[in-house]
GROMACS .gro file of C-alpha atoms in nm:
model
  335
    1MET     CA    1   9.869   9.214  10.384
    2THR     CA    2   9.832   9.136  10.753
    3PRO     CA    3  10.085   9.295  10.988
    4ALA     CA    4  10.258   8.961  11.052
    5GLU     CA    5  10.336   8.904  10.683
    6LEU     CA    6  10.630   9.032  10.482
    7ALA     CA    7  10.598   9.117  10.115
    8LEU     CA    8  10.929   8.945  10.041
    9PRO     CA    9  11.090   8.622  10.160
   10ILE     CA   10  11.373   8.685  10.409
   11ALA     CA   11  11.604   8.386  10.449
   12ASP     CA   12  11.746   8.487  10.787
   13VAL     CA   13  11.489   8.381  11.045
   14ALA     CA   14  11.601   8.633  11.307
   15LEU     CA   15  11.600   8.921  11.058
   16ALA     CA   16  11.254   8.821  10.934
   17ALA     CA   17  11.124   8.814  11.291
   18ARG     CA   18  11.263   9.162  11.361
   19LEU     CA   19  11.112   9.301  11.045
   20ARG     CA   20  10.772   9.142  11.115
   21GLU     CA   21  10.768   9.290  11.464
   22ARG     CA   22  10.857   9.636  11.336
   23MET     CA   23  10.614   9.617  11.045
   24THR     CA   24  10.338   9.538  11.294
   25LYS     CA   25  10.422   9.859  11.479
   26VAL     CA   26  10.435  10.056  11.154
   27GLU     CA   27  10.100   9.913  11.045
   28ALA     CA   28   9.937  10.025  11.369
   29ALA     CA   29  10.100  10.367  11.345
   30LEU     CA   30   9.974  10.418  10.990
   31PHE     CA   31   9.614  10.396  11.105
   32GLU     CA   32   9.683  10.622  11.403
   33HIS     CA   33   9.832  10.887  11.174
   34ALA     CA   34   9.539  10.856  10.930
   35SER     CA   35   9.305  10.991  11.197
   36SER     CA   36   9.124  11.322  11.177
   37ARG     CA   37   8.900  11.518  11.413
   38ALA     CA   38   8.633  11.464  11.148
   39PRO     CA   39   8.519  11.097  11.137
   40TYR     CA   40   8.433  11.124  10.767
   41VAL     CA   41   8.790  11.229  10.685
   42THR     CA   42   8.927  10.942  10.892
   43GLU     CA   43   8.704  10.696  10.709
   44ALA     CA   44   8.809  10.824  10.367
   45ALA     CA   45   9.179  10.841  10.458
   46ARG     CA   46   9.186  10.488  10.598
   47HIS     CA   47   8.992  10.340  10.307
   48LEU     CA   48   9.292  10.248  10.091
   49LEU     CA   49   9.514  10.175  10.391
   50ALA     CA   50   9.260   9.913  10.499
   51ALA     CA   51   9.258   9.765  10.148
   52GLY     CA   52   9.613   9.646  10.214
   53GLY     CA   53   9.894   9.643   9.960
   54LYS     CA   54  10.244   9.500   9.965
   55ARG     CA   55  10.387   9.777  10.186
   56PHE     CA   56  10.713   9.756   9.987
   57ARG     CA   57  10.815  10.109  10.080
   58PRO     CA   58  10.797  10.089  10.460
   59LEU     CA   59  10.947   9.741  10.449
   60LEU     CA   60  11.241   9.878  10.251
   61VAL     CA   61  11.283  10.156  10.510
   62LEU     CA   62  11.308   9.895  10.785
   63LEU     CA   63  11.535   9.666  10.584
   64ALA     CA   64  11.772   9.950  10.485
   65ALA     CA   65  11.781  10.059  10.850
   66GLU     CA   66  11.950   9.729  10.930
   67ALA     CA   67  12.259   9.877  10.761
   68GLY     CA   68  12.294  10.128  11.046
   69GLU     CA   69  12.362  10.108  11.418
   70ARG     CA   70  12.007  10.205  11.527
   71PRO     CA   71  11.767   9.999  11.312
   72ASP     CA   72  11.494  10.017  11.576
   73ALA     CA   73  11.508  10.396  11.618
   74GLU     CA   74  11.174  10.575  11.649
   75GLU     CA   75  11.277  10.797  11.355
   76VAL     CA   76  11.301  10.488  11.134
   77ARG     CA   77  10.942  10.389  11.210
   78THR     CA   78  10.826  10.747  11.153
   79ALA     CA   79  11.007  10.753  10.818
   80ALA     CA   80  10.839  10.424  10.723
   81CYS     CA   81  10.501  10.586  10.788
   82VAL     CA   82  10.600  10.895  10.588
   83VAL     CA   83  10.675  10.701  10.271
   84GLU     CA   84  10.366  10.480  10.289
   85ILE     CA   85  10.129  10.767  10.363
   86THR     CA   86  10.284  10.965  10.076
   87HIS     CA   87  10.238  10.664   9.848
   88VAL     CA   88   9.878  10.604   9.952
   89GLY     CA   89   9.798  10.974   9.906
   90SER     CA   90   9.927  10.951   9.550
   91LEU     CA   91   9.697  10.653   9.485
   92TYR     CA   92   9.388  10.864   9.558
   93HIS     CA   93   9.500  11.111   9.290
   94ASP     CA   94   9.600  10.832   9.051
   95ASP     CA   95   9.255  10.677   9.070
   96VAL     CA   96   9.089  11.007   8.985
   97MET     CA   97   9.322  11.056   8.688
   98ASP     CA   98   9.267  10.698   8.568
   99GLU     CA   99   8.894  10.698   8.648
  100ALA     CA  100   8.960  10.369   8.823
  101ALA     CA  101   8.676  10.172   8.980
  102LEU     CA  102   8.890   9.939   9.190
  103ARG     CA  103   9.209   9.965   9.389
  104ARG     CA  104   9.364   9.665   9.571
  105GLY     CA  105   9.044   9.470   9.514
  106ALA     CA  106   8.827   9.731   9.687
  107ASP     CA  107   8.628  10.026   9.555
  108SER     CA  108   8.859  10.314   9.465
  109ALA     CA  109   8.801  10.629   9.671
  110ASN     CA  110   8.661  10.818   9.372
  111SER     CA  111   8.419  10.530   9.312
  112ARG     CA  112   8.320  10.490   9.677
  113TYR     CA  113   8.289  10.864   9.740
  114ASP     CA  114   8.353  11.101   9.447
  115ASN     CA  115   8.641  11.274   9.271
  116LEU     CA  116   8.636  11.577   9.500
  117VAL     CA  117   8.659  11.368   9.816
  118ALA     CA  118   8.931  11.148   9.663
  119ILE     CA  119   9.143  11.449   9.562
  120LEU     CA  120   9.105  11.623   9.898
  121THR     CA  121   9.174  11.300  10.087
  122GLY     CA  122   9.495  11.258   9.888
  123ASP     CA  123   9.587  11.616   9.976
  124TRP     CA  124   9.509  11.551  10.343
  125LEU     CA  125   9.737  11.246  10.343
  126PHE     CA  126  10.016  11.448  10.183
  127ALA     CA  127   9.970  11.705  10.460
  128LYS     CA  128   9.994  11.430  10.724
  129SER     CA  129  10.313  11.296  10.568
  130SER     CA  130  10.454  11.650  10.579
  131GLU     CA  131  10.367  11.679  10.948
  132LEU     CA  132  10.549  11.355  11.020
  133THR     CA  133  10.848  11.457  10.807
  134ALA     CA  134  10.882  11.778  11.009
  135GLN     CA  135  10.938  11.562  11.317
  136LEU     CA  136  11.244  11.414  11.145
  137GLY     CA  137  11.422  11.747  11.100
  138PRO     CA  138  11.521  11.986  10.820
  139GLU     CA  139  11.721  11.732  10.619
  140ALA     CA  140  11.420  11.504  10.597
  141VAL     CA  141  11.198  11.798  10.500
  142ARG     CA  142  11.436  11.882  10.215
  143ILE     CA  143  11.448  11.520  10.096
  144GLN     CA  144  11.070  11.487  10.115
  145ALA     CA  145  11.016  11.811   9.923
  146GLU     CA  146  11.251  11.699   9.644
  147THR     CA  147  11.086  11.356   9.636
  148PHE     CA  148  10.737  11.502   9.621
  149THR     CA  149  10.840  11.734   9.337
  150ARG     CA  150  10.968  11.439   9.135
  151LEU     CA  151  10.660  11.230   9.213
  152VAL     CA  152  10.418  11.498   9.097
  153GLU     CA  153  10.629  11.581   8.792
  154GLY     CA  154  10.615  11.213   8.699
  155GLN     CA  155  10.237  11.215   8.730
  156ILE     CA  156  10.214  11.527   8.514
  157LEU     CA  157  10.451  11.390   8.249
  158GLU     CA  158  10.239  11.076   8.230
  159THR     CA  159   9.952  11.287   8.097
  160VAL     CA  160  10.169  11.462   7.834
  161GLU     CA  161  10.250  11.307   7.498
  162PRO     CA  162  10.623  11.317   7.414
  163GLY     CA  163  10.710  11.581   7.156
  164PRO     CA  164  10.797  11.500   6.793
  165ASP     CA  165  11.169  11.513   6.870
  166ASP     CA  166  11.142  11.321   7.198
  167ASP     CA  167  11.220  10.953   7.243
  168PRO     CA  168  10.893  10.792   7.364
  169LEU     CA  169  11.083  10.525   7.556
  170GLN     CA  170  11.299  10.780   7.736
  171HIS     CA  171  10.987  10.982   7.816
  172HIS     CA  172  10.828  10.672   7.971
  173LEU     CA  173  11.141  10.598   8.176
  174GLU     CA  174  11.135  10.955   8.312
  175VAL     CA  175  10.772  10.907   8.414
  176VAL     CA  176  10.857  10.580   8.590
  177ALA     CA  177  11.159  10.728   8.766
  178GLY     CA  178  10.949  11.016   8.897
  179LYS     CA  179  10.628  10.835   8.988
  180THR     CA  180  10.783  10.525   9.143
  181GLY     CA  181  11.163  10.538   9.157
  182SER     CA  182  11.178  10.862   9.355
  183LEU     CA  183  10.978  10.745   9.658
  184ILE     CA  184  11.138  10.401   9.672
  185ALA     CA  185  11.479  10.568   9.658
  186THR     CA  186  11.374  10.787   9.950
  187SER     CA  187  11.251  10.479  10.138
  188ALA     CA  188  11.597  10.319  10.125
  189ARG     CA  189  11.762  10.654  10.196
  190TYR     CA  190  11.548  10.725  10.504
  191GLY     CA  191  11.612  10.381  10.650
  192ALA     CA  192  11.988  10.412  10.617
  193LEU     CA  193  11.997  10.777  10.723
  194PHE     CA  194  11.787  10.750  11.038
  195SER     CA  195  11.954  10.433  11.156
  196GLY     CA  196  12.293  10.605  11.150
  197ALA     CA  197  12.448  10.426  10.853
  198LYS     CA  198  12.771  10.562  10.707
  199PRO     CA  199  12.733  10.833  10.436
  200GLU     CA  200  12.864  10.602  10.164
  201VAL     CA  201  12.605  10.341  10.262
  202VAL     CA  202  12.326  10.600  10.259
  203ALA     CA  203  12.434  10.710   9.909
  204ALA     CA  204  12.456  10.352   9.779
  205LEU     CA  205  12.116  10.256   9.918
  206THR     CA  206  11.956  10.569   9.776
  207GLU     CA  207  12.075  10.478   9.427
  208TYR     CA  208  11.980  10.116   9.491
  209GLY     CA  209  11.627  10.224   9.576
  210GLU     CA  210  11.597  10.431   9.259
  211LEU     CA  211  11.694  10.134   9.044
  212VAL     CA  212  11.476   9.887   9.234
  213GLY     CA  213  11.184  10.130   9.215
  214THR     CA  214  11.226  10.163   8.841
  215ALA     CA  215  11.246   9.785   8.802
  216PHE     CA  216  10.936   9.745   9.019
  217GLN     CA  217  10.724   9.970   8.797
  218LEU     CA  218  10.861   9.836   8.470
  219SER     CA  219  10.786   9.482   8.581
  220ASP     CA  220  10.425   9.601   8.605
  221ASP     CA  221  10.452   9.695   8.238
  222ILE     CA  222  10.554   9.340   8.154
  223LEU     CA  223  10.281   9.192   8.374
  224ASP     CA  224  10.021   9.391   8.183
  225ILE     CA  225  10.102   9.186   7.875
  226ALA     CA  226  10.230   8.857   8.013
  227SER     CA  227  10.027   8.801   8.329
  228ASP     CA  228   9.781   8.526   8.396
  229SER     CA  229   9.488   8.692   8.567
  230GLU     CA  230   9.448   8.410   8.820
  231GLU     CA  231   9.812   8.429   8.927
  232SER     CA  232   9.863   8.805   8.925
  233GLY     CA  233   9.516   8.932   9.010
  234LYS     CA  234   9.545   9.170   8.717
  235THR     CA  235   9.339   9.177   8.398
  236PRO     CA  236   9.587   9.114   8.114
  237GLY     CA  237   9.626   9.396   7.866
  238THR     CA  238   9.449   9.665   8.069
  239ASP     CA  239   9.709   9.929   7.984
  240LEU     CA  240   9.719   9.803   7.627
  241ARG     CA  241   9.342   9.843   7.592
  242GLU     CA  242   9.353  10.193   7.739
  243GLY     CA  243   9.640  10.306   7.519
  244VAL     CA  244   9.878  10.353   7.812
  245PRO     CA  245  10.238  10.317   7.685
  246THR     CA  246  10.438  10.041   7.852
  247LEU     CA  247  10.793   9.914   7.812
  248PRO     CA  248  10.715   9.612   7.585
  249VAL     CA  249  10.479   9.818   7.367
  250LEU     CA  250  10.732  10.099   7.322
  251MET     CA  251  11.006   9.851   7.238
  252ALA     CA  252  10.779   9.672   6.990
  253ARG     CA  253  10.687  10.003   6.825
  254ALA     CA  254  11.058  10.063   6.756
  255SER     CA  255  11.072   9.751   6.535
  256THR     CA  256  11.165   9.793   6.169
  257ASP     CA  257  11.101   9.426   6.084
  258PRO     CA  258  10.844   9.399   5.798
  259ALA     CA  259  10.704   9.091   5.972
  260ASP     CA  260  10.577   9.321   6.248
  261ALA     CA  261  10.357   9.525   6.016
  262ARG     CA  262  10.032   9.390   6.159
  263LEU     CA  263  10.141   9.440   6.520
  264LEU     CA  264  10.256   9.795   6.445
  265GLU     CA  265   9.921   9.867   6.283
  266LEU     CA  266   9.738   9.740   6.593
  267LEU     CA  267   9.960   9.947   6.823
  268ASP     CA  268   9.898  10.265   6.627
  269PRO     CA  269   9.598  10.442   6.786
  270ALA     CA  270   9.536  10.628   6.460
  271ARG     CA  271   9.479  10.299   6.276
  272SER     CA  272   9.338  10.066   6.540
  273ASP     CA  273   9.098  10.077   6.834
  274LEU     CA  274   9.206   9.830   7.101
  275THR     CA  275   8.888   9.874   7.299
  276ASP     CA  276   8.752   9.628   7.041
  277ASP     CA  277   8.781   9.285   7.205
  278GLU     CA  278   8.895   9.100   6.894
  279LEU     CA  279   9.163   9.354   6.802
  280HIS     CA  280   9.276   9.369   7.165
  281ALA     CA  281   9.309   8.989   7.183
  282GLU     CA  282   9.505   8.984   6.855
  283ALA     CA  283   9.743   9.258   6.974
  284LEU     CA  284   9.795   9.085   7.308
  285ASP     CA  285   9.873   8.754   7.139
  286LEU     CA  286  10.121   8.911   6.897
  287LEU     CA  287  10.293   9.105   7.174
  288ARG     CA  288  10.333   8.797   7.391
  289LYS     CA  289  10.516   8.624   7.104
  290HIS     CA  290  10.727   8.929   7.014
  291PRO     CA  291  11.100   8.964   7.098
  292ALA     CA  292  11.013   9.293   7.271
  293MET     CA  293  10.891   9.090   7.569
  294ASP     CA  294  11.231   8.929   7.622
  295GLU     CA  295  11.397   9.264   7.556
  296ALA     CA  296  11.182   9.428   7.822
  297ARG     CA  297  11.251   9.150   8.072
  298ALA     CA  298  11.624   9.179   8.007
  299TYR     CA  299  11.609   9.555   8.063
  300VAL     CA  300  11.435   9.512   8.399
  301VAL     CA  301  11.672   9.238   8.514
  302ALA     CA  302  11.967   9.459   8.416
  303ARG     CA  303  11.837   9.740   8.640
  304ALA     CA  304  11.807   9.491   8.926
  305GLN     CA  305  12.163   9.372   8.866
  306GLU     CA  306  12.285   9.733   8.874
  307ALA     CA  307  12.105   9.779   9.204
  308LYS     CA  308  12.264   9.467   9.351
  309ALA     CA  309  12.611   9.580   9.243
  310LEU     CA  310  12.573   9.888   9.462
  311LEU     CA  311  12.533   9.670   9.770
  312THR     CA  312  12.910   9.610   9.787
  313ALA     CA  313  12.902   9.921  10.010
  314LEU     CA  314  12.748   9.694  10.275
  315PRO     CA  315  12.926   9.408  10.451
  316GLU     CA  316  12.832   9.058  10.344
  317GLY     CA  317  12.562   8.904  10.555
  318SER     CA  318  12.188   8.855  10.595
  319VAL     CA  319  12.096   9.222  10.541
  320ARG     CA  320  12.286   9.246  10.215
  321SER     CA  321  12.144   8.911  10.103
  322ALA     CA  322  11.791   9.029  10.182
  323LEU     CA  323  11.842   9.348   9.981
  324GLU     CA  324  11.975   9.141   9.691
  325ALA     CA  325  11.669   8.916   9.714
  326PHE     CA  326  11.449   9.227   9.723
  327ALA     CA  327  11.595   9.337   9.387
  328ASP     CA  328  11.561   8.989   9.235
  329VAL     CA  329  11.200   8.941   9.338
  330VAL     CA  330  11.098   9.286   9.216
  331ALA     CA  331  11.256   9.221   8.875
  332VAL     CA  332  11.083   8.891   8.807
  333ARG     CA  333  10.765   8.921   9.013
  334THR     CA  334  10.440   8.772   8.888
  335ALA     CA  335  10.200   8.981   9.100
   0.00000   0.00000   0.00000
């Protein structure tokens, strides 16, 4: 993403222009904040920032800030940097955990450097986000601490198999809410809070962000199965091949239809190895035809609709319409 671009279409020309201008300032500030006295640390910390990304989180901060009286407040821009630097820091750790080779089309930090540098760079970015949060006052520090706790808990839970009495789908939803929903909720909350929005608006936008964040991550689950690699830039079935549980897979596994016996066999890691190209292709084909795909899509769209319903706390107008469009695009995105 270049600073002049927005990750989402904004129908109101004046609003889009304001957001582009502010995103340009945020983009510049991100690189200023990712600067260390040690050039090597600066290089490593800016590596994933320079690779780009949609910048959904800081954009949501700026968009939610339009619900308050001071959308251009310095605190709003600082908060936008806080959420993006926190997010990018988590990506360094994610790539180590996933042993990823690429991130945003560039070498992952663990691939470019090594695991130790990637982990410590992620830690350094978390420290920088904490420094910035301290500038926003004690309420922001409390919110950030709670958010960070949920984010890390989500990452930990992702590595833990659900227990024999646990619902695998519910376990996955808890992971998604922690890893993704928590920080996107805080993005909307920060924007409303630091622009001086009314308490009821801050509360509504916080819940809105949680739901949109959940929908955003779950739409990734659907893309893993349904995507066309040329359109999405993703390799179809990557999570499927690696045995990572996703929403359509978990819903398919709950089937009791005898006609699904072959698919259930393929999705059972004790009976099938989906690193085999032929078995992987068969599983992917069966999943794409399975009702679980429509069920998963309906679930994600329902979360987006819940999010939009919360926006009645805002007056009708371009800001509310943009937030509604944000939810819609996240729910049905193809990349």
